[in-house]
Short mmCIF file of C-alpha atoms in Angstrom, two decimals:
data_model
loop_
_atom_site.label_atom_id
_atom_site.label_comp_id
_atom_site.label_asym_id
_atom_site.label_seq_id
_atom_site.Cartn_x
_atom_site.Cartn_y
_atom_site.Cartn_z
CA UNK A 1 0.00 0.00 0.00
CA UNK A 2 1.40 3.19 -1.37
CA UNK A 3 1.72 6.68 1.36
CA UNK A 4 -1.72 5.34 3.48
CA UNK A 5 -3.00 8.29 5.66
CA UNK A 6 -2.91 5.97 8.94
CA UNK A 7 -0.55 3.41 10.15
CA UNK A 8 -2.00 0.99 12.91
CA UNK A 9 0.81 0.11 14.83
CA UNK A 10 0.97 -3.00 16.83
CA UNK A 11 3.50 -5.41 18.57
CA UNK A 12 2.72 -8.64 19.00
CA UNK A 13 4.65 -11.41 21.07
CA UNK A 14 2.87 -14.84 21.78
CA UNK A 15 -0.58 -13.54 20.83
CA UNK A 16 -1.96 -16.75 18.89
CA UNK A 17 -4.73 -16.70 20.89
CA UNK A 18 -5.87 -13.50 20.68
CA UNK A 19 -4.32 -12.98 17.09
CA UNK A 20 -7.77 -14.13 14.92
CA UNK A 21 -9.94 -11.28 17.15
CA UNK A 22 -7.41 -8.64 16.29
CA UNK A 23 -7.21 -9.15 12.94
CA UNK A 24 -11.25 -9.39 12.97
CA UNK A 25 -11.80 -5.80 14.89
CA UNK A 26 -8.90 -4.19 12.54
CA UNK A 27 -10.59 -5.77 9.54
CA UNK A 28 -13.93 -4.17 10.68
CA UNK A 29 -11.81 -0.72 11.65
CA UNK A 30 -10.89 -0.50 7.72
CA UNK A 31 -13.44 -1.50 6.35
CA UNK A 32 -15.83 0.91 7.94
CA UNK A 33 -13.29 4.03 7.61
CA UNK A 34 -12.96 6.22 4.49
CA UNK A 35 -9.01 6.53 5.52
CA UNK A 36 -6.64 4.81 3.88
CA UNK A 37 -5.01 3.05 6.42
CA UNK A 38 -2.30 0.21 6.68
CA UNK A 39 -1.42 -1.77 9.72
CA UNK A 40 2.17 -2.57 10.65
CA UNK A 41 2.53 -5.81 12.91
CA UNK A 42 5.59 -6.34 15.01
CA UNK A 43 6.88 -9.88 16.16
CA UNK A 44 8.62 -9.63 18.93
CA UNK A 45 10.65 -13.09 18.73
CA UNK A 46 7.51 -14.83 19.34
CA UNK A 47 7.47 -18.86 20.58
CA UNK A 48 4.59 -19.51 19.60
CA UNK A 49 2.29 -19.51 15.94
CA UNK A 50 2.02 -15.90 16.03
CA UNK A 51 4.74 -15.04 12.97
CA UNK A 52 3.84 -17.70 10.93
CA UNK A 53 -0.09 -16.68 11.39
CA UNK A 54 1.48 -13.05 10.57
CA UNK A 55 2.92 -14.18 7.29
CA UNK A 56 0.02 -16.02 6.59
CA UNK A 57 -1.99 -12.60 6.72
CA UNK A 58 0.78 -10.25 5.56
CA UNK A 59 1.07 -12.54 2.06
CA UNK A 60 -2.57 -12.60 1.58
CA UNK A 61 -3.91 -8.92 2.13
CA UNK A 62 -1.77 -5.83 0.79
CA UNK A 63 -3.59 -4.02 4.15
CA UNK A 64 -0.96 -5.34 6.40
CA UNK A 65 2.97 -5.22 6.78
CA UNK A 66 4.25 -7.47 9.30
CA UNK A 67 8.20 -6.47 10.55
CA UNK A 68 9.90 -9.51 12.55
CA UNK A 69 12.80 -9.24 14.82
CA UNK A 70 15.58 -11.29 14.94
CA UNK A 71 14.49 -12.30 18.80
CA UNK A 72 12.53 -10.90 21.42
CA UNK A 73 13.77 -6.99 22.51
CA UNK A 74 10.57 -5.94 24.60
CA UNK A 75 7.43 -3.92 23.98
CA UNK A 76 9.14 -0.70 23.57
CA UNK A 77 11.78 -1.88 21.10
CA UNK A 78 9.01 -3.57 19.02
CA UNK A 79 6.74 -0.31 18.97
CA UNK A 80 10.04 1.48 17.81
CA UNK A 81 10.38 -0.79 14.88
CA UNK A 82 7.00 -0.42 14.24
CA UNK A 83 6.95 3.08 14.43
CA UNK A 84 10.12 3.66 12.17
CA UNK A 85 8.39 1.06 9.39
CA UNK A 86 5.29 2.60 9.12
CA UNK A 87 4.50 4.74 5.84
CA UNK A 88 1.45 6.39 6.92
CA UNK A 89 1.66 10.05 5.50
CA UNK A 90 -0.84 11.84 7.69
CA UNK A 91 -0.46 9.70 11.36
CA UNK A 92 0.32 6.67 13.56
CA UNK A 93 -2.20 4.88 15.81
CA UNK A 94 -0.57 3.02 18.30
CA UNK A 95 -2.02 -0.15 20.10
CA UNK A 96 -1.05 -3.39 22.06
CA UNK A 97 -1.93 -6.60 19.99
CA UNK A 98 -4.03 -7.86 23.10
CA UNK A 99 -7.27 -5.94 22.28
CA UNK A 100 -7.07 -4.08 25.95
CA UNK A 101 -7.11 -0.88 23.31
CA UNK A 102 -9.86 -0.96 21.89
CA UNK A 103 -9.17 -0.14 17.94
CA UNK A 104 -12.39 1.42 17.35
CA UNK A 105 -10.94 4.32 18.85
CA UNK A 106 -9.15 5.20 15.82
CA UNK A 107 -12.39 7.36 14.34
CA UNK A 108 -12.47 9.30 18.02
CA UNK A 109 -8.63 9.62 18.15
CA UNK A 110 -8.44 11.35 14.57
CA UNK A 111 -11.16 13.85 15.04
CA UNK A 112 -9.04 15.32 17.70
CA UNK A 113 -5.98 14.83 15.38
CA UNK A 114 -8.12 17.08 12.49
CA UNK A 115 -8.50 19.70 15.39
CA UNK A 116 -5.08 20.31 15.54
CA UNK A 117 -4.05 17.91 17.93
CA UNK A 118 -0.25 16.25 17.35
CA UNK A 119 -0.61 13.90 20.30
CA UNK A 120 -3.60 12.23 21.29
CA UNK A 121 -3.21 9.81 23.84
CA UNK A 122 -5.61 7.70 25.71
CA UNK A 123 -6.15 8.02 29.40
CA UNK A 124 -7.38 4.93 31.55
CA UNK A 125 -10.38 6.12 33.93
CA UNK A 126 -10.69 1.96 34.48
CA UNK A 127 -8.48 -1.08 34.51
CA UNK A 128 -9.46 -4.44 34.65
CA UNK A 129 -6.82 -5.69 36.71
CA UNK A 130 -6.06 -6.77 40.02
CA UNK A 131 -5.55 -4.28 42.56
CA UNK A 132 -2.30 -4.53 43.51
CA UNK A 133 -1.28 -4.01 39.44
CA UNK A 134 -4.23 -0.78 40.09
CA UNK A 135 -2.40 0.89 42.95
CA UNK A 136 1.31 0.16 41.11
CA UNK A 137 0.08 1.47 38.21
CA UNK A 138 -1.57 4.18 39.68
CA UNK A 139 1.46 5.02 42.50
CA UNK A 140 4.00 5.23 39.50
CA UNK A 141 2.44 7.38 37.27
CA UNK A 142 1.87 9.72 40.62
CA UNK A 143 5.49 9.60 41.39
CA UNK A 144 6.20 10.59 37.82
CA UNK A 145 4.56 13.31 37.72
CA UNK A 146 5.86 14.94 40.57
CA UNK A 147 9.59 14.47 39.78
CA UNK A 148 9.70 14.22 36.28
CA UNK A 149 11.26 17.08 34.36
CA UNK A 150 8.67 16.76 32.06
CA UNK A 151 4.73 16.88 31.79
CA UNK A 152 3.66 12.94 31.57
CA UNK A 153 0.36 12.50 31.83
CA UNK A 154 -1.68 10.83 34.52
CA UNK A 155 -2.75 7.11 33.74
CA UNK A 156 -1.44 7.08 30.05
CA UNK A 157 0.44 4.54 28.62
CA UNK A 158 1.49 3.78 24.93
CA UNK A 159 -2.07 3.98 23.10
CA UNK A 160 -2.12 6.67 21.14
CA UNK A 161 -2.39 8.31 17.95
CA UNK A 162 0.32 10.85 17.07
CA UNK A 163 1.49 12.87 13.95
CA UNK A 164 3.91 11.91 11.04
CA UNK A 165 5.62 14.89 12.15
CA UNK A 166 5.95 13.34 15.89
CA UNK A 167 6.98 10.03 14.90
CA UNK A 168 9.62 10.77 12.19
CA UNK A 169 11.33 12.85 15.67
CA UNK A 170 10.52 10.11 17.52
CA UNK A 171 12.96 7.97 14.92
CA UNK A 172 15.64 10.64 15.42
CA UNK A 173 15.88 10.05 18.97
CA UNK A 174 17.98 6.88 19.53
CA UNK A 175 17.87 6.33 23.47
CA UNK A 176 19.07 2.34 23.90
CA UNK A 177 16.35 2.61 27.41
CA UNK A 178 13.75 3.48 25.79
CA UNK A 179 9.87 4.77 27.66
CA UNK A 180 8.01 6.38 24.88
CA UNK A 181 5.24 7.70 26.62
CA UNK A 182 7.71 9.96 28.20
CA UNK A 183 9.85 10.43 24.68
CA UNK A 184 6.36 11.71 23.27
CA UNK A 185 5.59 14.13 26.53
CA UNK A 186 9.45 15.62 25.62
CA UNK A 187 8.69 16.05 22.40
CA UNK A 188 5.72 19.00 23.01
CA UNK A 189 3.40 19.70 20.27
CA UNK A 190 -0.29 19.99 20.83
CA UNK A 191 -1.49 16.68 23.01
CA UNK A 192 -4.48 16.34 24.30
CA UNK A 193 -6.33 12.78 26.42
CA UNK A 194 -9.04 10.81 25.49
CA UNK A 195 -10.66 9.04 28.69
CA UNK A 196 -11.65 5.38 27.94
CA UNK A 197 -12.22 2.18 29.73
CA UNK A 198 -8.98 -0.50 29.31
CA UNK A 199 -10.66 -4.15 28.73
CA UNK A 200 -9.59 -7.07 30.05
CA UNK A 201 -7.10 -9.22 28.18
CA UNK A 202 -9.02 -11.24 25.46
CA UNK A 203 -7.18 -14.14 25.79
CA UNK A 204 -3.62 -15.12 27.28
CA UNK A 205 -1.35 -13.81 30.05
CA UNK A 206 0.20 -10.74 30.71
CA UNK A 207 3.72 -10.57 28.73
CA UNK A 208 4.08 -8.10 31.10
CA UNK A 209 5.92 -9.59 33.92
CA UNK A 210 7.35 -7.74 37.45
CA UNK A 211 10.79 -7.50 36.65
CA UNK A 212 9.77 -6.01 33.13
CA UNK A 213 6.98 -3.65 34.16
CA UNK A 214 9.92 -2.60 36.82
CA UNK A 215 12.83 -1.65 34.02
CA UNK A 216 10.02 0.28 32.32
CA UNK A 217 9.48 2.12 35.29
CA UNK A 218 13.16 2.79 35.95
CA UNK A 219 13.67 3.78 32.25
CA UNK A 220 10.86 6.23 32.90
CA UNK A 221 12.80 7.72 35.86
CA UNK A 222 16.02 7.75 35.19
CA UNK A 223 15.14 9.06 31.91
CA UNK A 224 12.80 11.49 32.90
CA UNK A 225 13.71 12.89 36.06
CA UNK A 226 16.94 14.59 37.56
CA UNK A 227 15.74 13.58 41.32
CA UNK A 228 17.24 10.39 42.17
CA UNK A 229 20.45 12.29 41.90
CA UNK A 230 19.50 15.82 43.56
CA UNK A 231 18.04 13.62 46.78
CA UNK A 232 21.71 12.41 47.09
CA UNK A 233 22.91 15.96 47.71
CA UNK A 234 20.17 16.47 49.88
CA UNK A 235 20.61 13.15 52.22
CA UNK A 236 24.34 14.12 51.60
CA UNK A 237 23.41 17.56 53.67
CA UNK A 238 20.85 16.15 55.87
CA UNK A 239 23.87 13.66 57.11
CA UNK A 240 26.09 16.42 57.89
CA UNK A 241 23.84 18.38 59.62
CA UNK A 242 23.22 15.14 61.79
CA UNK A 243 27.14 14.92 62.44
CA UNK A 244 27.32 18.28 63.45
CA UNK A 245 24.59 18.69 66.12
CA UNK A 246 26.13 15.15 67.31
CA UNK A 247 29.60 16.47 67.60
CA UNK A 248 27.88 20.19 69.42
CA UNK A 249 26.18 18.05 71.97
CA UNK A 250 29.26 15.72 72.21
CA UNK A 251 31.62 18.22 73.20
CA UNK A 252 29.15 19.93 74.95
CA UNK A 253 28.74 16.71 77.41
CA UNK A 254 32.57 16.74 77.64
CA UNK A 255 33.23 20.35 78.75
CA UNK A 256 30.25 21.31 80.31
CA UNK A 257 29.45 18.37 81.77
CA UNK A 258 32.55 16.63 82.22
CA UNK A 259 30.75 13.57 81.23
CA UNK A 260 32.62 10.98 78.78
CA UNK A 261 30.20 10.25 76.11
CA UNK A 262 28.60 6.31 76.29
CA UNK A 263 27.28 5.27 72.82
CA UNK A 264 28.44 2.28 71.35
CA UNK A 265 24.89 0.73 69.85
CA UNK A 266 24.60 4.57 69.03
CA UNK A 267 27.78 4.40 66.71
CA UNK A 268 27.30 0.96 65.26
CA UNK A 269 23.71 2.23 64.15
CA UNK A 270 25.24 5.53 63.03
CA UNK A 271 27.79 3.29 60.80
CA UNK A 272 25.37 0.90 59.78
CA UNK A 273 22.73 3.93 58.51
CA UNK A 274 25.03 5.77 56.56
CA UNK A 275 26.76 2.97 54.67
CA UNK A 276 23.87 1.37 53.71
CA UNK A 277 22.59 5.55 52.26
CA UNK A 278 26.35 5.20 50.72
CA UNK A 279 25.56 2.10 48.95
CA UNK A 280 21.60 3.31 47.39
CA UNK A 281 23.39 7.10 46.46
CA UNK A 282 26.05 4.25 44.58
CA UNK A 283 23.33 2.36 42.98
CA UNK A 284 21.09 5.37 41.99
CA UNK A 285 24.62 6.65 40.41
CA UNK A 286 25.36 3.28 38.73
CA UNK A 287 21.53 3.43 37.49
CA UNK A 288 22.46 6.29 35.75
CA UNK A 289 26.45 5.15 34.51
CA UNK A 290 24.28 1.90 33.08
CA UNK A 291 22.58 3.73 30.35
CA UNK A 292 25.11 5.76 30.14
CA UNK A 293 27.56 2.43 29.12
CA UNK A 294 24.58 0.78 27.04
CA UNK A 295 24.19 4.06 24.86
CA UNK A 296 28.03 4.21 24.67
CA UNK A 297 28.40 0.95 22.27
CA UNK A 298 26.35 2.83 19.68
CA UNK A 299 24.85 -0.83 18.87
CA UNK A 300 21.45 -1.02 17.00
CA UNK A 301 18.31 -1.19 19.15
CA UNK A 302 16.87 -4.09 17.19
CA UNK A 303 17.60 -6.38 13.75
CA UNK A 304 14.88 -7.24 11.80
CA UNK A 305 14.69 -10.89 10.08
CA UNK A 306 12.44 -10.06 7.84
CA UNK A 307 9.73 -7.89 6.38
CA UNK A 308 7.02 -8.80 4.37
CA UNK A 309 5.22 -5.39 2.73
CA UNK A 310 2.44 -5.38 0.26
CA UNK A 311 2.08 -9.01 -0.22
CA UNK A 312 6.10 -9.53 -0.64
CA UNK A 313 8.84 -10.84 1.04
CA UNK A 314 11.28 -7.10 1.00
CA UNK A 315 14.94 -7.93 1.25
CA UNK A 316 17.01 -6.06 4.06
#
């Protein structure tokens, strides 16, 4: 498909399940649109049936371009392939393959994009979760917000639908640790939220797991957010300040007093405290050097095994 207005971006990894429905809703999102619109599926180094279902589609409807990596990188590596392949000329809709965003939303999200609107992202008002993944969700995005150098919104993760314009800056940024819903807060433009209630998976589990969901929240702050080194300073200061007062009313006890200061569990705690603040102000520093070393080897962020685009197998 030649320069479609819309791309429909979506990364999929282990979604055979759930794979049929998607293609189903998309199917009915086209055909009921007068946009031209292609959709760009991402596998993610899946185990499963889910590229071979992909080429399956890709080879037998022009509609859809399906990009496969080499192995699996992560969600936000696989939207960033995605989002570099796509052709549309006009925008980029951006889902997760699961169905939790809905793709019907696509006629709501470009009315607000023919407003003027660069950004439109969707904000959850619901989730269908349980609620310890509801008060996570909801604590981190809180915390990011008030530390963050820059605006991310409330309860907004990746769905979206943003501007060629957004996305061809978005492919000019090559950050190894990537969080793109904070990439696309720094990038400014117009943005506006669309409220919406996040379904339940259709099928499946959660790819999602605790140590991923927590990298993606540490990309998000140590990408986003100078405070994890300014509170070093400030426990730095807070210690001396401690030290002092102890050594006032030390030698006060001594020369006043003429009483030898007793504090032995005092001192032990005292050592104990401050080298276990010395080893977190290390580890929020080395949090920091990390990306700093990843980012340093300048190596690609993903390779691609193959693409299949408008019915064809395209060479690399």
């Amino acid at each position: 498909m030649s320069n479609p207005q819309i791309s429909i971006i979506a990364p999929l990894f282990n979604e055979t399940e759930s794979f049929p429905a998607l293609v189903s809703r998309l199917n009915a999102v086209m055909d009921a649109s007068p946009l031209s619109i292609e959709v760009v599926l991402i596998d993610d180094g899946s185990r499963d049936d889910t590229a071979a279902l992909m080429q399956q589609l890709a080879l037998a409807d022009f509609r859809y371009q399906c990009v496969f990596l080499s192995r699996n990188y992560g969600h936000q590596i696989a939207l960033t392939a995605g989002i570099a392949t796509a052709c549309a000329t006009e925008a980029l809709f951006i889902i997760d393959g699961d169905l939790q965003d809905p793709p019907e939303l696509l006629t709501e999200f470009y009315r607000k994009f023919q407003e003027g609107y660069d950004v439109v992202y969707a904000v959850r008002k619901k989730r269908k979760e349980n609620w310890f993944k509801r008060t996570a969700y909801a604590s981190f995005y809180r915390l990011m917000r008030s530390i963050s150098y820059v605006d991310v919104p409330l309860d907004s993760g990746d769905f979206s639908l943003i501007s060629r314009r957004v996305a061809d800056v978005l492919n000019k940024m090559p950050e190894e640790s990537r969080f793109i819903r904070g990439m696309r807060s720094w990038i400014g433009f117009r943005q506006i939220g669309v409220e919406y209630e996040r379904d339940a998976r259709l099928a499946g589990e959660s790819k999602y797991s605790f140590k991923m969901l927590q990298r993606l929240a540490y990309n998000g702050i140590f990408n986003f957010s100078e405070y994890p080194i300014k509170i070093i300073t400030r426990i730095g200061m807070v210690t001396i300040g401690v030290a002092v007062i102890y050594l006032i009313q030390t030698l006060i006890k001594r020369f006043v007093y003429h009483d030898v200061p007793q504090g032995f569990t005092a001192l032990l705690f005292a050592i104990v405290l401050f080298s276990g603040l010395q080893l977190i102000a290390l580890g929020l520093i080395g949090e920091y050097v990390l990306r700093i070393f990843f980012q340093a080897k300048g190596r690609p962020l993903y390779v691609i095994r193959e693409v299949i685009r408008d019915k064809e197998r395209q060479p690399l």
